[in-house]
XYZ file of C-alpha atoms in Angstrom:
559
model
C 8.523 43.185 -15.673
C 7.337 39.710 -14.204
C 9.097 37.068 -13.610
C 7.931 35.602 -17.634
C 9.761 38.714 -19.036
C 6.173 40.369 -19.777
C 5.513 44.016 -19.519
C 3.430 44.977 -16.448
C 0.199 44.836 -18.819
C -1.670 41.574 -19.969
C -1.905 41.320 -23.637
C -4.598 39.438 -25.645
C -4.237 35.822 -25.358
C -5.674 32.741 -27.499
C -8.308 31.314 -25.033
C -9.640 28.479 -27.618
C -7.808 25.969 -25.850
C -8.373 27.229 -21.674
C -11.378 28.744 -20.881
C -9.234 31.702 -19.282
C -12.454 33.921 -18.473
C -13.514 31.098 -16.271
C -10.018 31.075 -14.683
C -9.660 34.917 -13.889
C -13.241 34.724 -12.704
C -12.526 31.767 -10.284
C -8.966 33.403 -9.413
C -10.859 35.974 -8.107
C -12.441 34.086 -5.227
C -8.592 32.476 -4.001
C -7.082 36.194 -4.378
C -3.208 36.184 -4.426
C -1.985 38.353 -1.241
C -0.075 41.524 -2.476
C 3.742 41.591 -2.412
C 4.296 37.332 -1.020
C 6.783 35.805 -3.019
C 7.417 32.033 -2.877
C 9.667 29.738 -3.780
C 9.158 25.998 -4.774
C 11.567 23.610 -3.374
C 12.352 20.409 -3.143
C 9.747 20.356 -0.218
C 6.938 22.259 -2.687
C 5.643 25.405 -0.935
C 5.507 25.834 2.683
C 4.390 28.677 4.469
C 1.785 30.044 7.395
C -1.503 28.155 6.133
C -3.634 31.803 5.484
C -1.463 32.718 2.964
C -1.768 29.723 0.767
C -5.049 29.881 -0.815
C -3.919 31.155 -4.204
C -0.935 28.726 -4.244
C -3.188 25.744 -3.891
C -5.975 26.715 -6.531
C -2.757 27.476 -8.845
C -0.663 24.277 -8.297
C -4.544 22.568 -9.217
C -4.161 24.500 -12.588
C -0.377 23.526 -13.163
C -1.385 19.773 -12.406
C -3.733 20.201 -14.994
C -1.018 21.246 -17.277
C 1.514 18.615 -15.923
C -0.917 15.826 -16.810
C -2.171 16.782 -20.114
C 1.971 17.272 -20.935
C 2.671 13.994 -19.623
C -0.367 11.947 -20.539
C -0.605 10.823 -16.954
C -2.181 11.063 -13.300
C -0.240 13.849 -11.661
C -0.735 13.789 -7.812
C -1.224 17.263 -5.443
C -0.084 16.589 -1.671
C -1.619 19.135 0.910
C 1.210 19.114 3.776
C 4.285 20.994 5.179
C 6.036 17.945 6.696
C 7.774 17.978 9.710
C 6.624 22.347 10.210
C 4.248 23.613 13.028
C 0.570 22.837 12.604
C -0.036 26.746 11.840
C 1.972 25.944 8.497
C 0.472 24.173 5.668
C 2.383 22.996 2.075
C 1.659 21.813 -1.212
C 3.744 19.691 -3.630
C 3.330 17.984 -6.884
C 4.117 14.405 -7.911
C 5.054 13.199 -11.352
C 3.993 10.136 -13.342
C 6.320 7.532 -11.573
C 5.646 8.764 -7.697
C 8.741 11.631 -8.437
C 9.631 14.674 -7.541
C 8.513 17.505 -9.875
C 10.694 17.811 -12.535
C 12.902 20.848 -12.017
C 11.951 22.974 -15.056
C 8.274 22.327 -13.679
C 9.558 23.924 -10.385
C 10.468 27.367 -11.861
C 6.878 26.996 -13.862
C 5.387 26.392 -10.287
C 7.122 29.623 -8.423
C 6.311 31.780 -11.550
C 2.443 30.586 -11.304
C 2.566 30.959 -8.171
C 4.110 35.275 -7.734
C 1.932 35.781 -10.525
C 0.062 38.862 -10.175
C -3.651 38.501 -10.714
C -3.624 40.320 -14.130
C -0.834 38.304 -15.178
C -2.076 35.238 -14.473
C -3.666 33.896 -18.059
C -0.744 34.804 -19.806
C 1.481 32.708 -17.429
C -0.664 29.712 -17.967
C -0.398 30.479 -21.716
C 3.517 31.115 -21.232
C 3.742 27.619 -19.190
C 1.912 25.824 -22.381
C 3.679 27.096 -24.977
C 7.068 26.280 -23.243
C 6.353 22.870 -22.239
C 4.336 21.859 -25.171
C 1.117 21.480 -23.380
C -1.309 19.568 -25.925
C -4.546 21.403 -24.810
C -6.791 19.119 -25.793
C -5.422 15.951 -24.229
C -7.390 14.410 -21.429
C -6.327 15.319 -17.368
C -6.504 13.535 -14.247
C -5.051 14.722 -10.402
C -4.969 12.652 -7.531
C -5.125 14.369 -4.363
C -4.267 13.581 -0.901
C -3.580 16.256 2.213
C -2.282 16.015 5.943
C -4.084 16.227 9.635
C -3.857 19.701 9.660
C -7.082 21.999 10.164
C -6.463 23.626 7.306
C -5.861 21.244 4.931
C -9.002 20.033 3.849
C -10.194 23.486 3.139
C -6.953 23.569 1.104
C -7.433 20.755 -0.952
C -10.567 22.330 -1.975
C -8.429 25.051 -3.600
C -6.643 22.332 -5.463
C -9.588 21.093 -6.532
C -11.541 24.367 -7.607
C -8.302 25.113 -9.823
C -8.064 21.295 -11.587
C -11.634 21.905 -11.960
C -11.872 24.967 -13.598
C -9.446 24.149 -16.211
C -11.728 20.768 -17.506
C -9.634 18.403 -15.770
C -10.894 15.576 -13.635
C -10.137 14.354 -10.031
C -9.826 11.909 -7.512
C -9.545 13.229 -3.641
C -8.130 10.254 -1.623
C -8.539 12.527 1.740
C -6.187 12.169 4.163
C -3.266 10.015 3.242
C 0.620 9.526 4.341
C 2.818 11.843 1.546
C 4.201 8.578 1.060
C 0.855 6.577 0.436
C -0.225 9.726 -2.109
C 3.217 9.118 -4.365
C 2.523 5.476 -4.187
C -1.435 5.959 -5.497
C -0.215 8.213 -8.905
C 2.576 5.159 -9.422
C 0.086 2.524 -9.616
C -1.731 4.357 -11.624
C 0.318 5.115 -13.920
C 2.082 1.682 -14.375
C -1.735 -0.008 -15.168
C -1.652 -1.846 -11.466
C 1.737 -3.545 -11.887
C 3.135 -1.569 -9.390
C 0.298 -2.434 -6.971
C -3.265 -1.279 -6.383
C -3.825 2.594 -6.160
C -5.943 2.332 -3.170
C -5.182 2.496 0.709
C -6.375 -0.939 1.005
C -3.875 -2.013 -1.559
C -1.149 -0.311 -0.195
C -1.382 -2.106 3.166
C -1.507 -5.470 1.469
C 1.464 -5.104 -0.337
C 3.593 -3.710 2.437
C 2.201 -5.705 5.226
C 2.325 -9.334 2.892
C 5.858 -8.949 1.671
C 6.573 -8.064 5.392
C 4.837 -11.098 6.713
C 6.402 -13.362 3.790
C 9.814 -12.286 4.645
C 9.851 -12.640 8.463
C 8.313 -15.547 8.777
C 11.680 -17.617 9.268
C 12.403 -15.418 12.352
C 8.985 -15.368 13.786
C 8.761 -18.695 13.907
C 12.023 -19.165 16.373
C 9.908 -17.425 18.669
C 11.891 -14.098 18.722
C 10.673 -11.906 21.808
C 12.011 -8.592 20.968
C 9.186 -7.684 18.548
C 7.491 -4.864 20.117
C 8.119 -1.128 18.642
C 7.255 2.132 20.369
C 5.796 4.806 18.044
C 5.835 8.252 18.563
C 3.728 9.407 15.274
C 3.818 13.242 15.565
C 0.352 13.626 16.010
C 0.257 13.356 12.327
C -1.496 11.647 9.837
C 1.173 8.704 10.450
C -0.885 7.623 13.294
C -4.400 7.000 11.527
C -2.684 5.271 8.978
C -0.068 2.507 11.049
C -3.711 2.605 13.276
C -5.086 0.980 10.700
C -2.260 -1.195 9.165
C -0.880 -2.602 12.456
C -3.661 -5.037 12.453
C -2.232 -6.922 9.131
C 1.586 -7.558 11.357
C 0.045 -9.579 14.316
C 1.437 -11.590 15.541
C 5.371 -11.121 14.239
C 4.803 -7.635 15.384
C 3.328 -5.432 18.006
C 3.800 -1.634 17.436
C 2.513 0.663 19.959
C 1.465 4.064 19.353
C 1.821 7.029 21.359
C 1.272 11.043 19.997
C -1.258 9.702 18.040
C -3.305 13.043 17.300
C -5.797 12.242 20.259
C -4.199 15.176 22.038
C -1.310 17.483 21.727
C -0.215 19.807 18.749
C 1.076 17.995 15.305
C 5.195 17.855 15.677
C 5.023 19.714 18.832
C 7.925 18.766 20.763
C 7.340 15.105 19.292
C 7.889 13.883 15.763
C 11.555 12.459 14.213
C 12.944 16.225 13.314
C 12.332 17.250 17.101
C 14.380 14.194 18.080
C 16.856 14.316 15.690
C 17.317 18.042 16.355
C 17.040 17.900 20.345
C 18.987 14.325 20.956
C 16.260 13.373 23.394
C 13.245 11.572 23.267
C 9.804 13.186 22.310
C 7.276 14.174 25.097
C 4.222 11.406 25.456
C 5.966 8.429 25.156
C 7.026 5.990 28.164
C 10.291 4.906 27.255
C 11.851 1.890 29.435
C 15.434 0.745 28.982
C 16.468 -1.070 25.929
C 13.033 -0.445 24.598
C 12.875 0.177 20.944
C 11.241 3.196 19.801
C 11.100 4.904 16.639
C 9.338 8.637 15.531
C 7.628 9.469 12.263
C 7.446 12.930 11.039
C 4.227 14.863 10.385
C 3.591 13.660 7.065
C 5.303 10.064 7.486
C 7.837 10.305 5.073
C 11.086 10.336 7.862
C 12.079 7.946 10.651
C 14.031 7.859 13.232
C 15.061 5.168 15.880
C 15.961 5.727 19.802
C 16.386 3.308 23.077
C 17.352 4.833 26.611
C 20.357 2.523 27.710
C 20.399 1.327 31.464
C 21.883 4.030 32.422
C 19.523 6.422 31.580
C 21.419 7.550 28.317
C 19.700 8.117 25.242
C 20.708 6.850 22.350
C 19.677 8.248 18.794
C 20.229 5.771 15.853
C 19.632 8.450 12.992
C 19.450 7.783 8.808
C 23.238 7.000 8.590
C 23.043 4.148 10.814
C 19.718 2.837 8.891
C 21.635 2.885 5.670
C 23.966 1.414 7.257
C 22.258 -1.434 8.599
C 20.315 -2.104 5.186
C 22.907 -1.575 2.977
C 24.807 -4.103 5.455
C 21.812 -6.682 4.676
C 21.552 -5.989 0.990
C 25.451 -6.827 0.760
C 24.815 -10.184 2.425
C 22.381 -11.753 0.162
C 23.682 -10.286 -2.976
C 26.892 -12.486 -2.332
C 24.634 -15.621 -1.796
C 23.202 -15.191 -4.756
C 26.126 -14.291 -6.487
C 25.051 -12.255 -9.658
C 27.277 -9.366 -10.187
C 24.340 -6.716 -8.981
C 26.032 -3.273 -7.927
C 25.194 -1.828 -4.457
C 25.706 1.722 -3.941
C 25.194 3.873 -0.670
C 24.732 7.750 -1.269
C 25.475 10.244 1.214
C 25.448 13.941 1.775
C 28.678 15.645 3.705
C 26.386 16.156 6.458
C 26.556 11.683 6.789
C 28.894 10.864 10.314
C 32.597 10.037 9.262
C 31.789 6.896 11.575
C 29.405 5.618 9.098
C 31.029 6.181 5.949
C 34.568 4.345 7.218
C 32.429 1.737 8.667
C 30.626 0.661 5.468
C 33.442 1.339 3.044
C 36.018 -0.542 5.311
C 34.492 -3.266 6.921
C 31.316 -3.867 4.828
C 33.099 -3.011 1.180
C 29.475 -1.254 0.371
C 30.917 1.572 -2.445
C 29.719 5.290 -0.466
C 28.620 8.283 -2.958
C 28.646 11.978 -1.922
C 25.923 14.121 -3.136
C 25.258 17.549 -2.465
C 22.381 18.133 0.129
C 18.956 17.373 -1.049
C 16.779 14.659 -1.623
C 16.650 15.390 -5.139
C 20.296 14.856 -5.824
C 20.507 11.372 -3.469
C 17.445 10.189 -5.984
C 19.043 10.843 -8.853
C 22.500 9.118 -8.051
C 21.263 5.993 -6.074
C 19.360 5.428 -9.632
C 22.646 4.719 -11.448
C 23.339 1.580 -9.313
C 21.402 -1.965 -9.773
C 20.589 -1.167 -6.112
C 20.851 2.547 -4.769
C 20.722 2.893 -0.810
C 20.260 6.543 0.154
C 18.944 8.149 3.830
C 19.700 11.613 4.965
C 20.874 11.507 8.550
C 17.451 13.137 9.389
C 15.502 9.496 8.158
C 14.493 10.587 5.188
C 15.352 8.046 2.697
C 14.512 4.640 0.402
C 16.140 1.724 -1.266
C 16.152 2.049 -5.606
C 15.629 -1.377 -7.615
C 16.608 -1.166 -11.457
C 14.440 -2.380 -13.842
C 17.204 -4.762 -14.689
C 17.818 -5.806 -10.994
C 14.319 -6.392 -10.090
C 13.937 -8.428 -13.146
C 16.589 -10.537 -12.385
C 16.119 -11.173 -8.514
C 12.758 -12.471 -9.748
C 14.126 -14.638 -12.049
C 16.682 -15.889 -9.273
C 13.884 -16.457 -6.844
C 11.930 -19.045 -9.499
C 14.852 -20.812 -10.669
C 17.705 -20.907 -8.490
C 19.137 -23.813 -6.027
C 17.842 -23.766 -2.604
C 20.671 -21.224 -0.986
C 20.579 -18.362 -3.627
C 16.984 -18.583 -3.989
C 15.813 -18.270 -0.537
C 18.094 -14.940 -0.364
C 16.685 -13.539 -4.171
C 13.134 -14.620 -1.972
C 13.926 -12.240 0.372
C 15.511 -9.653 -1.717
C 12.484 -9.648 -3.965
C 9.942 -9.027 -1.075
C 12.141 -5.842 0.142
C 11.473 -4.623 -3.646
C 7.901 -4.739 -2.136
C 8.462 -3.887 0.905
C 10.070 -0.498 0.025
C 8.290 2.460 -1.635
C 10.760 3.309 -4.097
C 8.643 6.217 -5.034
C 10.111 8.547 -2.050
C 11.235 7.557 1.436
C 8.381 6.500 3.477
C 8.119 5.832 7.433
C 5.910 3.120 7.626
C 8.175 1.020 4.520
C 11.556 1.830 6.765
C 10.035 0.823 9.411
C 8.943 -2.281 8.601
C 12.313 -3.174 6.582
C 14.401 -2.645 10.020
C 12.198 -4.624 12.357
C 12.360 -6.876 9.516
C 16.129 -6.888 9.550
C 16.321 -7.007 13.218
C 14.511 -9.605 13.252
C 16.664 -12.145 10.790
C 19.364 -11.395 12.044
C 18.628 -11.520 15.802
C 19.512 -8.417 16.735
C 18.847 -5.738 19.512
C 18.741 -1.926 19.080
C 21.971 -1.851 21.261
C 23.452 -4.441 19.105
C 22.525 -2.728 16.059
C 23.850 1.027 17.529
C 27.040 -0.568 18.415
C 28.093 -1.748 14.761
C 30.113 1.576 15.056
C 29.966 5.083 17.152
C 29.270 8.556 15.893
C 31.920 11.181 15.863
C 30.972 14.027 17.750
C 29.851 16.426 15.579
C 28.533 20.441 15.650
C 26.398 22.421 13.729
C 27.130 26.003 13.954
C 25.579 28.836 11.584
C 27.528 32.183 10.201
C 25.955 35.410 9.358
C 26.955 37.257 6.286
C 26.300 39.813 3.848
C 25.776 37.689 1.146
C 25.632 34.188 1.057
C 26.591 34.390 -2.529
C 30.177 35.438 -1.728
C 30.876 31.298 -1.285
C 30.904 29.058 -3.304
C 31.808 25.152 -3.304
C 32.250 22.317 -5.206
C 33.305 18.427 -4.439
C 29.277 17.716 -3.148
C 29.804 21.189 -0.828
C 32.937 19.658 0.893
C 35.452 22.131 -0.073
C 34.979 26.048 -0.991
C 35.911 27.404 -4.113
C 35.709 30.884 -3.115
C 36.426 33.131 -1.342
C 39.924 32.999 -1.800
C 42.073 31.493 1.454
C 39.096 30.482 3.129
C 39.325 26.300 1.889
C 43.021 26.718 2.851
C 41.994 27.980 6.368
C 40.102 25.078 6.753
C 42.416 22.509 5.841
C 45.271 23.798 7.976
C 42.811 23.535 10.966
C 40.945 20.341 10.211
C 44.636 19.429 10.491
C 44.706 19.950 14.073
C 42.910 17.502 15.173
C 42.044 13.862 15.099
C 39.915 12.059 12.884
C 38.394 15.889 11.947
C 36.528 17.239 8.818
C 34.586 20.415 8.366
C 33.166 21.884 5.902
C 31.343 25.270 4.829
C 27.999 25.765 2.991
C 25.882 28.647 1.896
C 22.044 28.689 2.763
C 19.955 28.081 0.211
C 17.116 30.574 1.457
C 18.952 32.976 3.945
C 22.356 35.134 4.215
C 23.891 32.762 6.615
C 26.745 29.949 6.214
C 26.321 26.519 7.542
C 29.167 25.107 8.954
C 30.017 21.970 9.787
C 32.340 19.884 12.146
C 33.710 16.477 13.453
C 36.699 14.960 15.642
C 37.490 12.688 17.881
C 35.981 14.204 20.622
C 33.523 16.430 21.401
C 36.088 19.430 22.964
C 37.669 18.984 20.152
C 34.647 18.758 17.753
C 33.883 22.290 19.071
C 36.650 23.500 19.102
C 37.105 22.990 15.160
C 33.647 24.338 14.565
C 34.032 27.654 16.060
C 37.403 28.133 14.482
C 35.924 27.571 11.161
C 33.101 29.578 12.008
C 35.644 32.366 12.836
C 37.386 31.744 9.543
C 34.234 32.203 7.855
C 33.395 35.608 9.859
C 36.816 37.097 8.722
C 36.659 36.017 5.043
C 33.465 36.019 4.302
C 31.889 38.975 5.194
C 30.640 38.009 8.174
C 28.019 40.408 10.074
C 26.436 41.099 13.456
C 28.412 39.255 16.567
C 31.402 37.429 15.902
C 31.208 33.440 16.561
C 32.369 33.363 20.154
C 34.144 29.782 22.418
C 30.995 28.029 24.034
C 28.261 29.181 20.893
């Protein structure tokens, strides 16, 4: 049986609406490798780039399907992110710069393991189910990464949106970012902005310009940024934007694809991962500096202190600071908008206290994944979410936006220079997905206003020490949790375990969380020092070995 519930065999299937023959014939030439299995994510499909012809010339078919369902442009990004340059991706995005819906996902992993035989009746399966009108119109945008492989990729896309009638715009090589923004404006007739590269600059750079123009004209001197782009298609891009910041802002940019491997011991996952700076860039003390990821949709920001220390200011510490800003001039203009920060349990203890204590900012918990930070920051007037890797975005209601607009027209001097500047971070932000270059130019923008230094800004409060460890087991399905993955549900004892030695230590949490992909258990850990913080984390880790069914070596003092 396949993964539809049909019998090894294809039956007969009505082809007056997809011209299936043309399909099998063209599936032929992007032939699906025998016995690879995939899975789409929240990150699409990633794997080694010479196994992903088939996936690409399907996911052009299921865009066709997604747009004639939705009666919109559907965008396909070529990419896999933040993984080695040998890796390549693909993901889709829905009418309003989304995610794929989830019930689209399953449709993509079935299309996807389909085997060659099977594959008309899974595109009639997928039609049927979602209520595909066959006749309606299609249109993809599609956009890809630096990679070598990725243009020949994107041809796959293409050959499968072709095949199936639909039409096609390839915008080349874009940011992911800059590819959810282009299906947006598309879809919203232009109000959201123009869908071309040119307009995308114009709107980010102008609402940048507009709202630090106060600060730039006190003559502010700490307005050059470091950029360590990955070697990724970040660089061509902010190469070609910089231009439009001059002269409130100098950015230089180092791993800029010239040399060196795409996020090869550079990029913001190696820094965040490594807690040290990226190879190729000359870093002086007190220097900002900030990395992109491969595809530009996470950032990070660094200094080295005087000391030599380096100093990683990660996504809590960015929510923190804009959430921190947001609160501000939502109390000048005084209007009764909610501001809401969401956070996974992986978020620093530090930062959560910090903006629920001192900056009364209201902190969600989510379980991890983008997915689930989008979809609670969009039941607040303003939604703040960043995953401490720097993925993340600011979410404007409908309602809010509408209002701050209003305020900015019509109020008295006070509360309408602060809706002024709340309505050109509405611009400033893609609120699409989290995108580098937007972050990026919100925090220097922020810096700026308020007058602040990267060591100011990383002192507002300190990290916890925290660990990371991982678990082996025989199955990962043995836990489960609940309370956004912060405490287990089963096995039995094992939450219990935890609490009585969380209780052991100072200012301590940990908690326990099965892999989503793998028979391992993450585990997680925090105190008030970092003896202590490891401590906690391999005596969890041992808890987990003994209830769990842990296998292989057991966690040992030291990792």
């Amino acid at each position: 049986m396949n993964c539809w519930g049909q019998p090894d065999f294809c039956p007969e299937v009505d082809k007056t609406d997809m011209d299936l023959d043309a399909v099998t014939k063209q599936s032929v030439l992007h032939a699906k490798p025998d016995g690879l299995i995939l899975q789409y994510g929240t990150a699409g499909f990633r794997t080694k780039a010479e196994h992903l012809d088939h996936v690409m010339f399907r996911m052009g078919l299921l865009a066709v399907l997604r747009s004639k369902q939705t009666k919109s442009t559907i965008g396909v990004m070529v990419t896999a992110s933040h993984n080695p340059e040998e890796d390549n991706g693909v993901k889709l995005v829905d009418p309003l710069g989304e995610m794929l819906a989830a019930s689209w996902e399953e449709h993509a992993t079935c299309l996807a393991n389909a085997e060659e035989q099977h594959l008309p009746r899974v595109l009639v399966d997928i039609s049927e189910k979602a209520a595909v009108d066959l006749h309606q119109d299609a249109f993809v945008v599609i956009g890809r990464d630096t990679r070598p492989s990725s243009e020949r990729l994107s041809q796959s896309v293409i050959d499968g949106v072709t095949v199936l009638g639909g039409q096609f715009y390839d915008y080349g090589l874009l940011t992911t970012p800059q590819l959810h923004y282009m299906v947006f404006c598309r879809n919203s007739n232009g109000q959201y902005g123009k869908a071309t590269v040119e307009g995308y600059y114009q709107k980010l750079s102008s609402a940048f310009v507009e709202l630090t123009k106060q600060a730039f004209c006190r003559g502010d001197d700490h307005r050059t940024l470091k950029v360590d782009c990955a070697n990724g298609i970040g660089a061509l891009k902010l190469a070609e934007m910089k231009h439009y910041f001059s002269p409130g802002l100098s950015v230089q940019l180092f791993n800029d694809g010239t040399k060196g491997k795409l996020n090869h011991l550079c990029g913001a996952d190696f820094v965040k991962s490594h807690q040290k700076p990226p190879q190729g860039i000359e870093m002086r003390a007190n220097e900002r500096c900030c990395s992109f990821d491969g595809d530009a949709d996470r950032i990070v920001y660094y200094y080295h202190d005087a000391d030599g220390q380096f100093h990683l200011i990660d996504g809590d510490k960015i929510a923190t600071l804009i959430s921190s800003f947001l609160k501000e001039l939502l109390l000048e203009i005084g209007d009764g908008l909610s501001l809401g920060v969401v956070q996974t349990a992986y978020a620093n203890g530090s930062s959560t206290r910090y903006l629920e204590e001192v900056m009364k900012v209201p902190v969600y918990c989510t379980k991890t994944g983008v997915k689930h930070l989008h979809h609670k920051a969009q039941e607040f007037d303003i939604g703040v979410y960043f995953e401490a890797n720097g993925h993340g975005t600011v979410l404007f209601s409908k309602a809010a936006e509408t209002k701050i607009k209003q305020l900015a027209k019509e109020s008295e001097d006070e509360k309408r220079k602060a809706a002024k500047m709340l309505e050109n971070i509405i611009d400033l932000f893609n609120q699409t997905i989290g995108d580098a270059i937007s972050d990026m130019l919100v925090i220097e923008a922020i810096l700026a206003l308020k007058g602040l230094t990267v060591q100011q800004w990383d002192a507002l409060y300190t990290d916890l020490p925290n660990r990371q460890l991982k678990v082996k087991v025989a199955d990962r399905q043995v836990i489960s949790t609940t309370d956004a993955e912060r405490q287990v549900v089963k096995p039995p004892g094992l939450q219990e375990a935890i609490n009585d030695l969380v209780k052991k230590y100072r200012l301590s949490r940990a908690f326990v969380r099965p892999s989503g992909t793998e028979d391992i258990v993450r585990v997680y850990a925090e105190a008030d020092s970092q003896e202590n913080t490891d401590s906690l984390a391999y005596e969890v880790s041992l808890a987990v070995f003994q209830l769990a069914g842990g296998i292989g070596e057991r966690p040992q003092r030291g990792f």
